[in-house]
CSV table of C-alpha atoms and ligand atoms in Angstrom, one decimal:
chain,number,residue,atom,x,y,z
A,24,MET,CA,0.0,0.0,0.0
A,25,ILE,CA,1.3,3.4,-0.9
A,26,ILE,CA,0.1,6.8,0.4
A,27,GLU,CA,1.3,9.9,-1.5
A,28,ASP,CA,0.8,13.5,-0.4
A,29,ARG,CA,0.3,15.9,-3.3
A,30,MET,CA,-1.6,18.5,-1.3
A,31,PRO,CA,-0.1,22.0,-1.4
A,32,GLU,CA,0.2,23.6,2.0
A,33,ILE,CA,-2.7,26.1,2.3
A,34,GLY,CA,-1.7,28.8,4.8
A,35,GLU,CA,-4.1,30.0,7.5
A,36,SER,CA,-3.7,33.5,6.2
A,37,SER,CA,-5.1,32.6,2.8
A,38,ILE,CA,-8.1,30.8,4.4
A,39,ARG,CA,-8.8,34.0,6.5
A,40,GLU,CA,-8.5,36.2,3.4
A,41,LYS,CA,-11.0,34.0,1.6
A,42,LEU,CA,-13.5,34.0,4.4
A,43,VAL,CA,-13.3,37.8,4.9
A,44,SER,CA,-13.8,38.5,1.2
A,45,CYS,CA,-16.8,36.2,1.2
A,46,LEU,CA,-18.3,37.9,4.2
A,47,ARG,CA,-17.7,41.3,2.8
A,48,ALA,CA,-19.2,40.4,-0.6
A,49,ASP,CA,-22.7,41.5,-1.5
A,50,PRO,CA,-24.6,39.2,-1.1
A,51,LYS,CA,-22.6,37.4,1.6
A,52,VAL,CA,-21.5,33.9,0.9
A,53,LEU,CA,-19.5,31.2,2.7
A,54,PRO,CA,-18.0,28.3,0.6
A,55,SER,CA,-19.5,25.0,1.4
A,56,MET,CA,-16.1,23.4,1.8
A,57,PHE,CA,-16.1,25.1,5.2
A,58,PHE,CA,-18.9,22.8,6.5
A,59,TYR,CA,-16.6,19.9,6.9
A,60,ASP,CA,-14.6,20.3,10.1
A,61,HIS,CA,-14.8,17.3,12.5
A,62,GLU,CA,-18.2,18.3,13.9
A,63,GLY,CA,-19.5,19.1,10.4
A,64,SER,CA,-18.5,15.8,9.0
A,65,GLU,CA,-20.2,14.0,11.9
A,66,LEU,CA,-23.4,16.1,11.2
A,67,PHE,CA,-23.2,15.2,7.5
A,68,GLU,CA,-22.9,11.5,8.6
A,69,LYS,CA,-26.1,12.0,10.6
A,70,ILE,CA,-27.8,13.6,7.6
A,71,THR,CA,-27.1,10.6,5.5
A,72,LYS,CA,-29.1,8.5,8.0
A,73,LEU,CA,-32.2,10.8,8.0
A,74,GLU,CA,-35.5,9.5,6.8
A,75,GLU,CA,-35.9,12.6,4.5
A,76,TYR,CA,-32.4,12.6,3.0
A,77,TYR,CA,-33.0,10.1,0.2
A,78,PRO,CA,-29.8,10.1,-1.9
A,79,PRO,CA,-27.7,7.5,0.0
A,80,LYS,CA,-30.7,5.2,0.3
A,81,ILE,CA,-30.9,5.0,-3.5
A,82,GLU,CA,-27.2,5.3,-4.4
A,83,ILE,CA,-26.1,2.4,-2.2
A,84,PRO,CA,-28.2,-0.4,-3.8
A,85,LEU,CA,-27.5,1.2,-7.1
A,86,LEU,CA,-23.8,1.0,-6.5
A,87,ARG,CA,-24.2,-2.7,-5.9
A,88,SER,CA,-26.2,-3.5,-9.0
A,89,THR,CA,-24.1,-1.2,-11.2
A,90,ALA,CA,-20.9,-2.9,-10.0
A,91,ARG,CA,-22.3,-6.2,-11.1
A,92,MET,CA,-23.1,-4.8,-14.6
A,93,LEU,CA,-19.7,-3.1,-15.0
A,94,LYS,CA,-17.3,-5.8,-13.6
A,95,GLU,CA,-15.8,-6.6,-17.1
A,96,GLU,CA,-14.8,-2.9,-17.5
A,97,LEU,CA,-12.8,-3.1,-14.3
A,98,LYS,CA,-10.4,-5.8,-15.6
A,99,ASP,CA,-6.7,-4.8,-15.3
A,100,CYS,CA,-7.5,-1.1,-14.6
A,101,ASP,CA,-6.6,1.6,-12.2
A,102,LEU,CA,-9.8,2.4,-10.2
A,103,VAL,CA,-9.6,6.1,-9.2
A,104,GLU,CA,-12.1,7.4,-6.7
A,105,LEU,CA,-12.4,11.2,-6.4
A,106,GLY,CA,-13.4,12.4,-3.0
A,107,SER,CA,-13.1,8.9,-1.5
A,108,GLY,CA,-13.8,10.0,2.1
A,109,ASP,CA,-14.1,6.9,4.3
A,110,CYS,CA,-14.1,4.6,1.2
A,111,SER,CA,-17.5,3.1,2.3
A,112,LYS,CA,-19.0,3.5,-1.1
A,113,ILE,CA,-16.2,1.9,-3.0
A,114,SER,CA,-16.2,-1.1,-0.7
A,115,LEU,CA,-19.9,-1.7,-1.5
A,116,PHE,CA,-18.8,-1.6,-5.2
A,117,LEU,CA,-15.8,-3.8,-4.7
A,118,ASN,CA,-17.8,-6.4,-2.8
A,119,GLU,CA,-19.6,-7.2,-6.0
A,120,ILE,CA,-16.4,-7.6,-8.1
A,121,PRO,CA,-15.0,-11.2,-8.3
A,122,GLU,CA,-11.7,-11.7,-6.5
A,123,GLU,CA,-9.9,-12.6,-9.7
A,124,ILE,CA,-10.8,-9.2,-11.2
A,125,ARG,CA,-10.0,-7.4,-7.9
A,126,GLN,CA,-6.5,-8.8,-7.8
A,127,ASN,CA,-5.6,-7.0,-11.0
A,128,ILE,CA,-7.1,-3.7,-9.9
A,129,VAL,CA,-5.1,-0.9,-8.3
A,130,TYR,CA,-7.4,1.3,-6.3
A,131,TYR,CA,-6.5,5.1,-6.0
A,132,PRO,CA,-8.5,6.8,-3.3
A,133,VAL,CA,-8.1,10.6,-3.8
A,134,ASP,CA,-9.2,13.0,-1.1
A,135,ILE,CA,-8.0,16.3,0.4
A,136,CYS,CA,-8.2,14.8,3.9
A,137,LYS,CA,-4.9,12.9,4.7
A,138,GLU,CA,-6.3,11.2,7.8
A,139,ALA,CA,-9.3,9.9,5.9
A,140,ILE,CA,-7.0,8.4,3.2
A,141,GLU,CA,-4.6,6.8,5.7
A,142,LYS,CA,-7.3,5.2,7.7
A,143,SER,CA,-9.6,4.1,4.9
A,144,ALA,CA,-6.8,2.8,2.7
A,145,SER,CA,-5.4,0.6,5.5
A,146,ASP,CA,-9.0,-0.7,6.4
A,147,LEU,CA,-9.6,-1.5,2.8
A,148,GLN,CA,-6.2,-3.2,2.4
A,149,SER,CA,-7.0,-5.6,5.2
A,150,ARG,CA,-10.4,-6.3,3.6
A,151,TYR,CA,-9.0,-6.8,0.1
A,152,PRO,CA,-5.4,-8.0,0.5
A,153,GLU,CA,-5.3,-9.1,-3.1
A,154,MET,CA,-5.8,-5.6,-4.4
A,155,GLY,CA,-3.2,-2.8,-4.9
A,156,ILE,CA,-3.9,0.4,-3.1
A,157,HIS,CA,-2.3,3.8,-3.8
A,158,GLY,CA,-3.8,6.6,-1.8
A,159,ILE,CA,-3.3,10.2,-2.9
A,160,THR,CA,-3.9,13.4,-0.8
A,161,ALA,CA,-4.8,16.0,-3.4
A,162,ASP,CA,-7.3,18.7,-4.3
A,163,PHE,CA,-8.6,17.0,-7.5
A,164,LEU,CA,-10.9,20.0,-8.2
A,165,GLU,CA,-7.9,22.2,-8.7
A,166,HIS,CA,-5.2,19.7,-9.7
A,167,ILE,CA,-6.7,16.7,-11.4
A,168,GLU,CA,-3.3,16.2,-13.2
A,169,ASN,CA,-1.9,15.0,-9.9
A,170,ILE,CA,-3.4,11.6,-10.5
A,171,PRO,CA,-1.0,9.1,-12.1
A,172,ALA,CA,-1.9,7.6,-15.5
A,173,ASN,CA,-0.3,4.2,-15.8
A,174,ARG,CA,-3.0,2.0,-17.2
A,175,LYS,CA,-6.6,2.1,-18.4
A,176,ARG,CA,-8.5,4.1,-15.8
A,177,PHE,CA,-11.9,3.9,-14.3
A,178,PHE,CA,-12.8,7.1,-12.4
A,179,CYS,CA,-15.6,7.2,-9.8
A,180,PHE,CA,-17.1,10.3,-8.3
A,181,PHE,CA,-20.0,9.3,-6.1
A,182,GLY,CA,-22.5,11.0,-3.9
A,183,SER,CA,-23.6,13.8,-6.3
A,184,THR,CA,-20.8,15.9,-4.8
A,185,ILE,CA,-20.4,17.4,-8.3
A,186,GLY,CA,-23.8,19.0,-7.6
A,187,ASN,CA,-22.2,21.2,-4.9
A,188,LEU,CA,-20.1,23.0,-7.5
A,189,ALA,CA,-21.4,26.1,-9.2
A,190,GLU,CA,-22.5,25.3,-12.8
A,191,ALA,CA,-19.4,26.9,-14.4
A,192,LYS,CA,-17.1,25.2,-11.9
A,193,ALA,CA,-18.7,21.8,-12.6
A,194,MET,CA,-18.2,22.4,-16.3
A,195,ASP,CA,-14.5,23.4,-15.8
A,196,PHE,CA,-14.0,20.3,-13.7
A,197,MET,CA,-15.5,18.0,-16.4
A,198,ARG,CA,-13.3,19.8,-19.0
A,199,ASP,CA,-10.2,19.3,-16.8
A,200,LEU,CA,-11.1,15.7,-16.1
A,201,GLY,CA,-11.7,15.0,-19.8
A,202,THR,CA,-8.3,16.5,-20.7
A,203,VAL,CA,-6.5,14.0,-18.4
A,204,MET,CA,-8.6,11.0,-19.5
A,205,ASN,CA,-7.3,8.8,-22.3
A,206,LYS,CA,-9.5,7.4,-25.0
A,207,GLY,CA,-11.5,4.5,-23.5
A,208,ASP,CA,-11.1,5.6,-19.9
A,209,ARG,CA,-14.4,5.7,-18.0
A,210,LEU,CA,-16.1,7.8,-15.4
A,211,LEU,CA,-18.9,6.6,-13.1
A,212,LEU,CA,-20.6,9.8,-11.9
A,213,GLY,CA,-23.3,9.9,-9.1
A,214,VAL,CA,-25.9,12.5,-9.7
A,215,ASP,CA,-29.1,13.5,-7.8
A,216,MET,CA,-31.9,13.8,-10.3
A,217,LEU,CA,-34.6,16.5,-10.6
A,218,LYS,CA,-37.8,15.3,-9.1
A,219,ASP,CA,-40.9,16.6,-7.2
A,220,ILE,CA,-39.7,19.8,-5.6
A,221,SER,CA,-41.4,19.0,-2.2
A,222,ILE,CA,-39.4,15.8,-1.9
A,223,ILE,CA,-36.1,17.7,-2.6
A,224,GLU,CA,-37.0,20.6,-0.2
A,225,LYS,CA,-37.9,18.1,2.6
A,226,ALA,CA,-34.5,16.5,2.3
A,227,TYR,CA,-32.8,19.8,3.1
A,228,ASN,CA,-35.3,20.8,5.8
A,229,ASP,CA,-35.5,17.7,7.9
A,230,SER,CA,-37.8,17.4,10.8
A,231,GLN,CA,-35.0,16.8,13.4
A,232,GLY,CA,-33.2,20.0,12.4
A,233,THR,CA,-29.9,18.2,11.6
A,234,THR,CA,-29.4,20.0,8.3
A,235,ALA,CA,-30.1,23.3,10.1
A,236,GLU,CA,-27.4,22.4,12.6
A,237,PHE,CA,-25.0,21.3,9.8
A,238,ASN,CA,-25.7,24.7,8.1
A,239,ARG,CA,-25.1,26.7,11.2
A,240,ASN,CA,-21.9,24.8,12.0
A,241,ILE,CA,-20.2,26.8,9.2
A,242,LEU,CA,-20.4,29.8,11.5
A,243,LYS,CA,-18.5,27.9,14.2
A,244,VAL,CA,-15.8,26.9,11.6
A,245,THR,CA,-15.6,30.6,10.6
A,246,ASN,CA,-15.2,31.6,14.3
A,247,LYS,CA,-12.3,29.1,14.6
A,248,HIS,CA,-10.5,30.5,11.6
A,249,LEU,CA,-11.3,34.2,11.9
A,250,GLY,CA,-11.7,34.7,15.7
A,251,THR,CA,-15.2,36.1,15.0
A,252,ASN,CA,-18.1,36.1,17.4
A,253,PHE,CA,-20.9,34.6,15.3
A,254,ASP,CA,-23.6,33.1,17.5
A,255,PRO,CA,-25.2,30.3,15.4
A,256,GLY,CA,-28.4,30.9,17.3
A,257,ASP,CA,-28.7,34.4,15.7
A,258,PHE,CA,-29.2,32.7,12.3
A,259,GLU,CA,-32.1,30.8,10.8
A,260,HIS,CA,-31.5,27.9,8.4
A,261,VAL,CA,-33.2,28.5,5.0
A,262,ALA,CA,-33.2,25.9,2.2
A,263,PHE,CA,-35.3,26.2,-0.9
A,264,PHE,CA,-35.4,25.0,-4.5
A,265,ASN,CA,-34.2,27.5,-7.1
A,266,LYS,CA,-36.0,26.4,-10.3
A,267,LYS,CA,-34.0,28.6,-12.7
A,268,HIS,CA,-30.7,27.0,-11.6
A,269,SER,CA,-32.3,23.6,-10.8
A,270,ARG,CA,-30.6,23.6,-7.4
A,271,ILE,CA,-31.3,23.6,-3.7
A,272,GLU,CA,-29.9,26.7,-2.1
A,273,MET,CA,-29.0,26.8,1.6
A,274,HIS,CA,-28.7,30.1,3.3
A,275,LEU,CA,-28.4,31.5,6.9
A,276,LYS,CA,-30.7,34.4,7.7
A,277,ALA,CA,-29.9,36.9,10.4
A,278,LYS,CA,-32.7,37.1,13.0
A,279,LYS,CA,-31.8,40.7,13.9
A,280,ASP,CA,-29.3,43.5,13.0
A,281,LEU,CA,-25.8,42.3,14.0
A,282,GLU,CA,-22.3,43.5,14.1
A,283,ILE,CA,-19.7,40.7,14.0
A,284,THR,CA,-16.3,41.5,15.3
A,285,SER,CA,-12.9,39.9,15.6
A,286,PRO,CA,-9.5,40.9,17.1
A,287,LEU,CA,-8.2,40.1,13.6
A,288,LEU,CA,-10.5,42.6,11.8
A,289,LYS,CA,-10.2,46.4,11.8
A,290,GLU,CA,-13.9,46.8,10.9
A,291,GLY,CA,-16.9,44.8,11.9
A,292,ILE,CA,-19.1,42.7,9.5
A,293,PHE,CA,-22.6,44.1,9.6
A,294,PHE,CA,-25.9,42.3,9.0
A,295,LYS,CA,-29.3,43.8,8.6
A,296,LYS,CA,-32.2,41.7,10.0
A,297,ASP,CA,-33.2,39.1,7.4
A,298,GLU,CA,-29.9,39.5,5.5
A,299,THR,CA,-28.5,36.1,4.4
A,300,ILE,CA,-25.3,34.2,3.9
A,301,HIS,CA,-25.5,31.8,0.9
A,302,THR,CA,-23.7,28.7,2.1
A,303,GLU,CA,-24.5,25.9,-0.4
A,304,ASN,CA,-25.9,24.9,-3.8
A,305,SER,CA,-26.9,21.3,-4.6
A,306,HIS,CA,-27.8,20.9,-8.2
A,307,LYS,CA,-30.3,18.4,-9.4
A,308,TYR,CA,-29.9,16.9,-12.9
A,309,THR,CA,-31.9,15.9,-15.9
A,310,SER,CA,-30.7,13.7,-18.8
A,311,ASP,CA,-30.0,16.9,-20.8
A,312,SER,CA,-27.9,18.5,-18.1
A,313,ILE,CA,-26.0,15.2,-17.7
A,314,ARG,CA,-25.3,15.1,-21.4
A,315,LYS,CA,-24.0,18.8,-21.2
A,316,MET,CA,-21.5,17.8,-18.5
A,317,ALA,CA,-20.4,14.8,-20.6
A,318,ASP,CA,-19.9,17.0,-23.6
A,319,ALA,CA,-17.8,19.4,-21.7
A,320,GLY,CA,-15.4,16.6,-21.0
A,321,GLY,CA,-15.5,15.2,-24.5
A,322,LEU,CA,-17.2,12.1,-22.9
A,323,PHE,CA,-20.0,10.0,-24.1
A,324,ALA,CA,-22.8,9.1,-21.6
A,325,GLU,CA,-22.9,5.4,-22.4
A,326,ASN,CA,-25.3,4.2,-19.7
A,327,ILE,CA,-27.4,5.9,-17.1
A,328,PHE,CA,-28.2,3.5,-14.2
A,329,SER,CA,-31.1,4.7,-12.1
A,330,ASP,CA,-33.6,3.5,-9.6
A,331,ASP,CA,-37.1,2.8,-10.8
A,332,ARG,CA,-38.4,6.3,-9.8
A,333,ASN,CA,-35.3,7.9,-11.5
A,334,TRP,CA,-34.4,9.8,-8.3
A,335,PHE,CA,-30.6,9.2,-8.4
A,336,SER,CA,-28.4,8.0,-11.2
A,337,LEU,CA,-24.9,6.6,-11.7
A,338,VAL,CA,-23.8,7.7,-15.1
A,339,GLU,CA,-21.2,5.7,-17.0
A,340,MET,CA,-19.3,8.0,-19.3
A,341,VAL,CA,-16.5,7.0,-21.7
A,342,LYS,CA,-13.8,9.2,-23.2
A,343,ARG,CA,-14.2,9.3,-26.9
B,1694,LIG,C1,-22.2,16.4,0.0
B,1694,LIG,N1,-23.4,16.8,-0.7
B,1694,LIG,C2,-23.6,16.0,-1.9
B,1694,LIG,C3,-24.6,17.0,0.1
B,1694,LIG,C4,-25.8,17.5,-0.8
B,1694,LIG,O1,-26.9,16.9,-0.7
B,1694,LIG,O2,-25.6,18.4,-1.6
B,1694,LIG,C5,-24.4,18.0,1.2
B,1694,LIG,C6,-25.6,18.3,2.0
B,1694,LIG,N2,-26.1,19.5,2.3
B,1694,LIG,C7,-27.2,19.4,3.0
B,1694,LIG,N3,-27.5,18.2,3.1
B,1694,LIG,C8,-26.5,17.5,2.5
């Protein structure tokens, strides 16, 4: 097992600069990557178990059935998982692949979190001793070229994480990925599909308030980096479907006029009552928007594997 660190050091000062410019923008924003400190990751884990949050409940069985359909494509290839996290999804996938195919696969988990790569790669190695594992710590959204190209490659990007990118950023990512893919390389992309809006809105406004807590946690993360005095209780969780952009938007709405201060800031950050911070977008796809993404990467959407209600899809794309 190999673990390789290709993550450039990101200084605390550039994180601070980013957060300050986002909070001084009009309208205010906070990038959704700041959700995921330790507490945020645990809250997201809790979300995935909620009754209303349907995506994992569909993606998991779909991963199993799709693996059985695609096992021939995995022969003698490098299996690269982008945003591998705890590797729980790929292990569901690998369970369905016969051992004689697995022994000629090299699995490349790629994630920005070094601890996640180290832990999950060693767990996976003990589960599948016959398989090669080469973990890479990298920001694949910025530096996709950091992933080695030795053999035929099968990329996986599960969880509809692509949906959290702005439209232009998602297209840029597909273009960059398409550029590093060789003819015949494949991508299996998880996407949450457009459906009845009330179902989507419920998934982001759960009855236990876990998504609200997850959303407000971004203020605690901001306090840690910036030394600000945000009180999460001063903000209301708001999540609604934006039809024009086919996405759920999450915002935090100030319950009253506020001045946020920090020993690190010369001037306060001011909020009017009802002013919002835009914290996340989660795009929902149609077969047309899937095809547009494939086109951006010079890829052909060969198969769209979906559940019977077409709520979530795993799209198999091939580099032409
Ligand atoms: C990680 N990502 C795909 C989740 C989503 O559904 O967009 C993040 C999330 N935000 C609120 N609930 C879940």
